[in-house]
Each structure stands twice: as C-alpha cells, then as structure tokens.
C-alpha cells in the first residue's frame, strides 16, 4: 500500500458529491484498483505463486466516521453506480449472507474487521468505480480494498497490508460467501505502477517485477466476454475441493509442495479428473516461475508461449474456460497477439492478449467479428497498464 496522496482528478468531485449527500465533508478519499492476472490461476489457494498486476481502473471511496457518538454504529452507503439510493445498516448487527448487492462488500469488510477484534464506529461512505463489474477484473476486491484502507487509517488500526489481505479474504469467504484466495486483494493493496506483483501465497512474500509492455512495443488488451460469473457459484468451489482432495491423496499440505517431476508418480494415485486438476496447478506454478524469470531476463516479448500454455491447461485440465473465452484467445492469437489466456477465476469474465502495438486494431476487429459470427454478445476490448495499489487520494 502506498501512503502518499497522489493527484486523482475524480477525488474532488467525489468529495463534493459526498458533502451534498451527507451534509458534511468526508474525512478523506481512498482508491484501490482492479487487477489483471498475468499468469498463475487457481494457484493462490494451493499456497502457490501468482503474478497479477493492479490496473489503471479503480474504485474510489469517500468516507466520514460518525462524530455524534462512538456507540452510534449506523453505516450509510451510497454508490454512484446504479440508482439504489442511500443504504442504511447497523455495523453492530451484520449477518453473513444476509446482505445483497454491492453493499455486501463494504459491510463484509466492517464485519471482518470486527472479527479481527477491532471496534468500527458508524460512518458515511460514497463509492464510485470504473472497474467493469462481473468482468473478472476483481471489481469487488477493488471496493473492499478501498474501504479497508480508508477504515484502517481513519480508525488508527495500524493493520499491515498482509493483515488487510487476510481480513478482506475473510470478508469474501465468510460474509460474501465466495471461497476465494488472496491474489486479488494482494494485487489491489500491494500493486505498483509499472510492475507485476510476484506473490508467494504461502507466506505472502512479494517481489515487484517490472512489466513494461509499452517499452517492448506491446499492449495488454483485455477482452471482456460479457459472460458473467460468480465465485459464490459451484464451479470455483468444486475446483478448490478437487485440489484439496488431490493434496490429501498425495500426502502434502498443499499442491504447492508437489513439483512437475512428482507428476509421473501422482498419476497412479489419483482418479483421472483429480489428476488433471492437480496437473494444472503444478504446471501453472512452474509457468509463473518461468514467466518471472523470462520477464527479468528477456522481457515481455518472450512470455507469449507461457500465456498460451496456461490457457490450454485451464481449458483442458482445469476445465474453467468457456466457448467465448476460447474464441477470444484463439482469435487474438491468430491475428497477431504473441500470447493470450483467460484471466481470473474462469467460467466467463475476461481474456488477456499481449499484442504488438502494430496489431492491436487488427486483433480488436477480428475478435469483434468472430463474436458476431458466433452469435455471442459483443465483447468489450480495452488496454490496461500496471498501476498503483490502494492509496489515499485526498
Ligand atoms: C478469483 C479469486 C482468486 C483466484 C482466482 C483464480 O479471482 O478471487 O483468489 O483464486 O480467481 O486464480
């Protein structure tokens, strides 16, 4: 997390809107980004490696703690997205699973902070976000990380980024009901402009790896397939269960402890489906390490094959792709991208394509055409760059 206050043109507008809504200026405005995962999918809850980066699309939140009484635990929430109006809740009476809509993210953070032993007074909050919703770019973690960064500072709780990662994971797992790992919030809290976050999910050690696509004459295109997904649904959880089963049968704490060389022996110990799930995790961990090495020694122009291999593994072994993602990846690859893969939890969401600037338009046109021909909803295609993690912006 960065502690400096950077200029963000939208912070002032949000503060003004906050004051017009709640009748007093906010105590500050905080922001946290969405993420793209360059490589390392479903490896986080297997205590493995991931390589996401924070993107230049973010949630912003203006917050004011209640000043009337510490015992007044009323929370008032308003979002600029949609027209739901102000939502009121009692911070002292939150029930996991009971809150619907976007409010479950800020309230989940409040609930998880309380479980962490912290006293959270009532507050007013105005949220704004340009992270596309349901696109697999972690719009929910962007909200949670902006909120926890604000509350951590305003209440003087002094949580470290690592602790905030665990608290937001608890919010997602126990309050929202999605059995996800720690990748997304780590990228949102610990990301840095121009870098990918190489995270060891066993001990939360982070190394920032320079990822400057532009310098290499490349862009990272995101293809939002518009197929919406939810990790609170069955697919994500069932993959997680298979991985835990595999680790148990192989006698290790987590699949992180199995190497590519061990795979030969693993085949005889696992049923065919579990073996393929396990093989994805083991080979994906290895691809993350190779990608980090390649970025450091050769640069982004040389990671294309690793991205392609990652997609094939998710499509064939982990079986979390879908026709739209496969079409996006294949079409991008056939029209000039040097590598492409689905990103995030799968079953929908976005694909990424690493594309020479000269071929960007061609990839874009080809994907749009291919989707129209297949009768799929038109995708949204845009570029992203590695941006700063959570920070105070006013
Ligand atoms: C989602 C989860 C992450 C991670 C990815 C898959 O984004 O929130 O924890 O498991 O899926 O890599």
XYZ file of C-alpha atoms and ligand atoms in Angstrom:
406
model
C 0.000 0.000 0.000
C 1.260 3.478 -0.814
C 0.869 6.136 1.833
C 1.440 9.166 -0.369
C -1.519 11.232 -1.525
C -1.454 11.278 -5.318
C -3.450 13.551 -7.548
C -6.621 11.929 -8.797
C -8.887 14.227 -10.751
C -12.011 12.412 -9.548
C -11.292 12.759 -5.812
C -12.587 16.354 -5.623
C -15.822 15.595 -7.473
C -16.478 12.643 -5.199
C -15.828 14.737 -2.080
C -18.270 17.412 -3.317
C -20.935 14.819 -4.040
C -20.347 13.290 -0.609
C -20.886 16.639 1.089
C -24.037 17.324 -0.926
C -25.403 13.902 0.088
C -24.395 13.595 3.730
C -24.200 17.272 4.738
C -20.505 17.347 5.768
C -17.173 16.921 4.006
C -15.577 13.431 4.045
C -12.559 12.805 6.240
C -10.719 11.651 3.126
C -10.946 9.814 -0.197
C -9.207 6.484 -0.899
C -8.799 4.404 -4.039
C -7.981 0.783 -4.843
C -7.603 -0.820 -8.285
C -8.989 -3.853 -10.055
C -6.467 -6.423 -11.256
C -5.446 -8.475 -14.226
C -3.663 -11.725 -13.551
C -0.778 -12.133 -15.957
C -0.340 -15.783 -15.019
C -0.895 -18.181 -12.080
C -4.565 -19.183 -11.972
C -6.163 -21.037 -9.046
C -2.689 -21.445 -7.583
C -3.328 -18.971 -4.739
C -5.463 -21.237 -2.538
C -2.947 -24.014 -3.190
C -0.300 -21.890 -1.444
C 1.450 -21.412 -4.780
C 2.614 -18.498 -6.938
C 0.702 -15.795 -8.807
C 1.707 -12.822 -10.954
C -1.137 -10.280 -11.125
C -0.930 -6.527 -11.518
C -3.084 -3.640 -10.343
C -4.795 -1.973 -13.320
C -5.485 1.651 -14.144
C -9.165 1.275 -13.258
C -10.136 1.762 -9.665
C -12.808 2.051 -7.003
C -12.823 5.333 -5.086
C -14.438 5.833 -1.744
C -15.090 8.989 0.286
C -15.592 8.259 3.988
C -16.552 10.160 7.109
C -16.649 8.497 10.511
C -19.688 9.448 12.584
C -18.873 12.142 15.065
C -22.085 12.016 17.143
C -21.214 9.001 19.253
C -18.876 6.040 19.042
C -21.807 3.887 20.074
C -23.834 5.012 17.092
C -22.994 2.202 14.671
C -25.160 3.367 11.777
C -23.490 2.983 8.400
C -24.862 4.913 5.425
C -23.705 3.845 1.966
C -24.249 5.380 -1.445
C -22.864 4.311 -4.828
C -22.665 6.459 -7.954
C -23.293 3.263 -9.955
C -26.980 2.353 -10.313
C -29.787 4.241 -8.615
C -30.287 2.371 -5.403
C -30.215 5.435 -3.131
C -28.662 5.527 0.335
C -28.475 2.130 2.066
C -28.534 2.117 5.870
C -27.166 -0.682 8.027
C -26.168 -1.230 11.650
C -22.468 -2.140 11.876
C -23.166 -3.917 15.157
C -25.776 -6.266 13.682
C -24.280 -7.605 10.443
C -25.180 -11.152 9.428
C -23.077 -13.134 6.892
C -25.002 -13.975 3.727
C -27.835 -11.580 4.544
C -26.668 -8.524 2.605
C -27.364 -8.450 -1.140
C -25.942 -6.216 -3.881
C -22.775 -4.097 -3.749
C -23.269 -3.191 -0.045
C -22.073 -6.671 0.933
C -18.501 -5.666 0.035
C -18.064 -2.628 2.330
C -20.207 -4.239 5.041
C -18.260 -7.501 4.705
C -15.097 -5.541 5.434
C -16.692 -3.989 8.528
C -17.832 -7.423 9.727
C -14.392 -8.971 9.133
C -12.617 -6.080 10.889
C -14.842 -6.665 13.911
C -13.931 -10.361 13.821
C -10.325 -9.256 13.835
C -11.063 -7.611 17.189
C -11.393 -4.024 16.009
C -14.134 -1.633 17.001
C -15.615 0.072 13.970
C -17.835 3.091 14.588
C -20.637 4.126 12.250
C -19.678 6.025 9.098
C -20.924 7.508 5.844
C -19.463 6.263 2.574
C -19.787 7.262 -1.073
C -18.466 4.817 -3.658
C -17.505 5.331 -7.272
C -15.793 2.778 -9.510
C -14.769 2.358 -13.123
C -13.668 -1.267 -12.735
C -16.074 -3.153 -15.041
C -18.494 -5.272 -12.996
C -18.558 -9.038 -13.430
C -15.702 -8.897 -15.968
C -13.299 -10.985 -13.884
C -11.191 -7.926 -13.035
C -11.942 -8.045 -9.302
C -14.292 -5.101 -9.038
C -15.414 -6.461 -5.649
C -11.880 -6.553 -4.238
C -11.284 -3.020 -5.514
C -14.216 -1.893 -3.338
C -13.142 -3.965 -0.334
C -9.554 -2.762 -0.524
C -10.521 0.917 -0.885
C -12.827 0.545 2.130
C -10.365 -1.303 4.348
C -7.591 1.168 3.515
C -9.902 4.042 4.493
C -11.158 2.430 7.720
C -7.680 1.254 8.725
C -6.385 4.802 8.507
C -9.410 6.591 9.980
C -9.684 4.288 12.998
C -5.904 4.225 13.512
C -5.991 0.418 13.489
C -2.495 0.104 12.031
C -3.102 -3.113 10.072
C -0.261 -4.134 7.756
C -1.011 -4.849 4.077
C -0.631 -8.578 4.848
C -3.246 -8.323 7.614
C -5.589 -6.354 5.386
C -5.245 -9.110 2.773
C -6.353 -11.718 5.343
C -9.219 -9.571 6.639
C -10.623 -8.938 3.161
C -10.239 -12.637 2.340
C -12.260 -13.433 5.457
C -14.901 -10.907 4.307
C -15.113 -12.627 0.889
C -15.088 -16.179 2.252
C -17.353 -15.850 5.273
C -19.539 -12.784 4.627
C -19.914 -12.698 0.823
C -19.699 -16.490 0.538
C -17.023 -16.861 -2.184
C -14.273 -19.369 -1.237
C -11.542 -17.342 -2.966
C -7.824 -16.997 -2.243
C -5.595 -13.977 -1.627
C -4.453 -12.981 -5.107
C -6.900 -10.210 -5.925
C -6.631 -8.215 -2.721
C -2.839 -8.624 -2.737
C -2.694 -7.027 -6.193
C -5.097 -4.261 -5.147
C -3.252 -3.485 -1.903
C 0.331 -4.144 -2.918
C 0.417 -3.325 -6.642
C 2.813 -0.747 -8.006
C 2.877 1.293 -11.183
C 4.911 -0.388 -13.955
C 5.174 -3.686 -12.058
C 3.550 -7.071 -11.708
C 3.202 -8.482 -8.184
C 5.034 -11.800 -7.834
C 3.344 -13.226 -4.760
C 4.173 -16.369 -2.840
C 0.761 -17.245 -1.430
C 2.257 -19.415 1.305
C 3.968 -16.612 3.223
C 2.671 -13.531 1.357
C 6.200 -12.562 0.281
C 6.022 -10.093 -2.609
C 8.574 -9.175 -5.238
C 7.695 -6.452 -7.715
C 8.664 -7.492 -11.236
C 8.957 -4.752 -13.885
C 6.321 -5.222 -16.576
C 6.603 -2.503 -19.167
C 4.753 -3.769 -22.222
C 4.917 -0.399 -23.940
C 8.704 -0.300 -23.874
C 8.666 -3.642 -25.678
C 6.271 -2.266 -28.325
C 3.356 -4.237 -26.851
C -0.011 -3.586 -25.246
C -2.009 -5.751 -22.903
C -5.529 -5.988 -24.293
C -8.415 -7.091 -22.102
C -11.299 -8.810 -23.859
C -14.338 -8.753 -21.599
C -16.512 -11.564 -22.969
C -19.578 -10.253 -21.104
C -20.200 -13.767 -19.822
C -20.837 -13.061 -16.176
C -19.597 -15.383 -13.472
C -19.773 -15.561 -9.710
C -17.269 -17.321 -7.489
C -20.035 -17.892 -4.986
C -21.422 -20.407 -7.522
C -20.394 -24.068 -7.642
C -17.619 -24.191 -10.270
C -14.927 -22.333 -8.363
C -15.632 -24.189 -5.113
C -15.617 -27.584 -6.810
C -12.152 -26.890 -8.306
C -10.933 -25.951 -4.874
C -12.334 -29.175 -3.412
C -10.580 -31.245 -6.130
C -7.264 -29.572 -5.297
C -7.683 -30.287 -1.584
C -8.599 -33.868 -2.356
C -5.510 -34.192 -4.577
C -3.208 -32.741 -1.910
C -4.663 -35.126 0.680
C -4.192 -38.182 -1.542
C -0.623 -37.145 -2.346
C 0.105 -36.613 1.341
C 1.118 -32.946 1.128
C -0.106 -29.859 2.975
C -0.924 -28.092 -0.292
C -0.327 -28.709 -4.012
C 2.438 -26.127 -3.794
C 4.515 -28.953 -2.356
C 4.269 -31.112 -5.498
C 6.698 -30.499 -8.390
C 6.498 -31.232 -12.105
C 8.863 -34.178 -11.599
C 6.497 -35.683 -8.993
C 3.643 -35.699 -11.523
C 4.596 -39.062 -13.024
C 4.067 -40.812 -9.688
C 0.925 -38.809 -8.929
C -0.900 -40.263 -11.926
C -1.188 -43.696 -10.318
C -2.517 -42.282 -7.057
C -5.333 -40.122 -8.386
C -8.511 -40.641 -10.393
C -8.238 -39.145 -13.921
C -10.186 -35.938 -13.157
C -8.334 -35.171 -9.933
C -5.059 -35.888 -11.741
C -5.853 -33.305 -14.427
C -6.886 -30.704 -11.842
C -3.653 -31.348 -9.951
C -1.585 -31.234 -13.143
C -2.937 -27.777 -13.939
C -1.879 -26.419 -10.545
C 1.578 -27.996 -10.620
C 2.383 -26.889 -14.167
C 0.843 -23.441 -13.603
C 3.068 -22.837 -10.575
C 6.014 -23.741 -12.751
C 4.835 -21.371 -15.506
C 4.625 -18.497 -13.021
C 8.253 -19.065 -12.016
C 9.290 -19.295 -15.664
C 7.379 -16.113 -16.502
C 9.058 -14.174 -13.692
C 12.428 -15.408 -14.874
C 11.683 -14.575 -18.502
C 10.408 -11.084 -17.666
C 13.529 -10.367 -15.662
C 15.993 -11.742 -18.200
C 14.387 -11.259 -21.591
C 11.322 -9.009 -21.207
C 7.582 -9.187 -22.008
C 8.068 -10.049 -25.687
C 9.179 -13.540 -24.623
C 6.320 -14.692 -22.383
C 3.762 -15.408 -25.137
C 4.165 -19.188 -25.132
C 3.755 -19.335 -21.361
C 0.464 -17.427 -21.588
C -0.748 -19.789 -24.323
C 0.257 -22.882 -22.349
C -1.549 -21.517 -19.293
C -4.748 -21.105 -21.279
C -4.534 -24.614 -22.734
C -4.075 -26.008 -19.230
C -7.128 -24.152 -17.916
C -9.194 -25.193 -20.899
C -8.211 -28.881 -20.984
C -7.024 -29.847 -17.481
C -8.793 -27.480 -15.090
C -11.833 -27.028 -17.362
C -12.720 -23.498 -16.331
C -12.806 -21.836 -19.743
C -15.922 -21.332 -21.888
C -16.551 -21.015 -25.656
C -16.396 -17.201 -25.544
C -13.031 -17.179 -23.722
C -11.595 -19.807 -26.087
C -12.772 -17.863 -29.121
C -11.290 -14.614 -27.778
C -7.943 -16.297 -27.072
C -7.715 -18.203 -30.376
C -8.780 -15.226 -32.471
C -6.381 -12.835 -30.749
C -3.567 -15.340 -31.227
C -4.393 -15.892 -34.909
C -4.427 -12.159 -35.629
C -1.150 -11.043 -34.160
C -1.198 -11.402 -30.339
C 2.044 -13.013 -29.131
C 0.207 -14.764 -26.302
C -3.294 -14.906 -24.833
C -5.144 -16.542 -21.978
C -8.265 -16.238 -19.876
C -7.617 -14.346 -16.638
C -9.213 -14.736 -13.201
C -11.403 -17.472 -11.795
C -12.908 -18.579 -15.123
C -16.350 -19.674 -16.384
C -16.647 -16.229 -18.018
C -15.094 -12.846 -17.433
C -12.115 -11.653 -19.433
C -9.253 -12.878 -21.557
C -5.971 -11.004 -21.952
C -3.915 -10.736 -25.126
C -0.345 -9.465 -25.252
C -0.229 -7.755 -28.618
C 2.306 -5.752 -30.648
C 1.031 -2.161 -30.927
C 1.003 -2.558 -34.710
C -1.511 -5.428 -34.488
C -3.772 -4.007 -31.818
C -6.534 -2.801 -34.127
C -6.396 -5.982 -36.174
C -6.861 -8.150 -33.064
C -9.688 -5.962 -31.896
C -11.543 -6.063 -35.223
C -11.028 -9.821 -35.591
C -12.367 -10.615 -32.102
C -15.420 -8.411 -32.582
C -16.089 -10.051 -35.948
C -15.611 -13.579 -34.594
C -18.027 -12.919 -31.699
C -20.662 -11.546 -34.080
C -20.282 -14.566 -36.370
C -20.621 -16.960 -33.427
C -23.762 -15.151 -32.254
C -22.112 -14.103 -28.952
C -22.780 -10.791 -27.182
C -20.335 -8.120 -28.405
C -17.212 -8.090 -26.211
C -15.682 -5.000 -24.661
C -11.997 -4.600 -25.593
C -9.592 -2.163 -23.934
C -5.967 -1.911 -22.856
C -4.631 -1.799 -19.291
C -1.296 -0.863 -17.743
C 0.134 -1.766 -14.314
C -0.909 0.949 -11.881
C -0.553 1.877 -8.220
C -2.153 -0.146 -5.444
C -4.521 1.198 -2.790
C -3.797 4.750 -1.656
C -5.280 7.863 -0.163
C -6.090 10.355 -2.889
C -7.464 13.253 -0.835
C -10.576 -15.367 -8.364
C -10.232 -15.444 -6.888
C -8.719 -15.532 -6.667
C -8.089 -16.619 -7.521
C -8.582 -16.514 -8.969
C -8.110 -17.670 -9.803
O -10.129 -14.168 -8.913
O -10.729 -14.305 -6.216
O -8.456 -15.747 -5.300
O -8.329 -17.887 -6.986
O -9.992 -16.455 -9.060
O -6.739 -17.606 -9.985
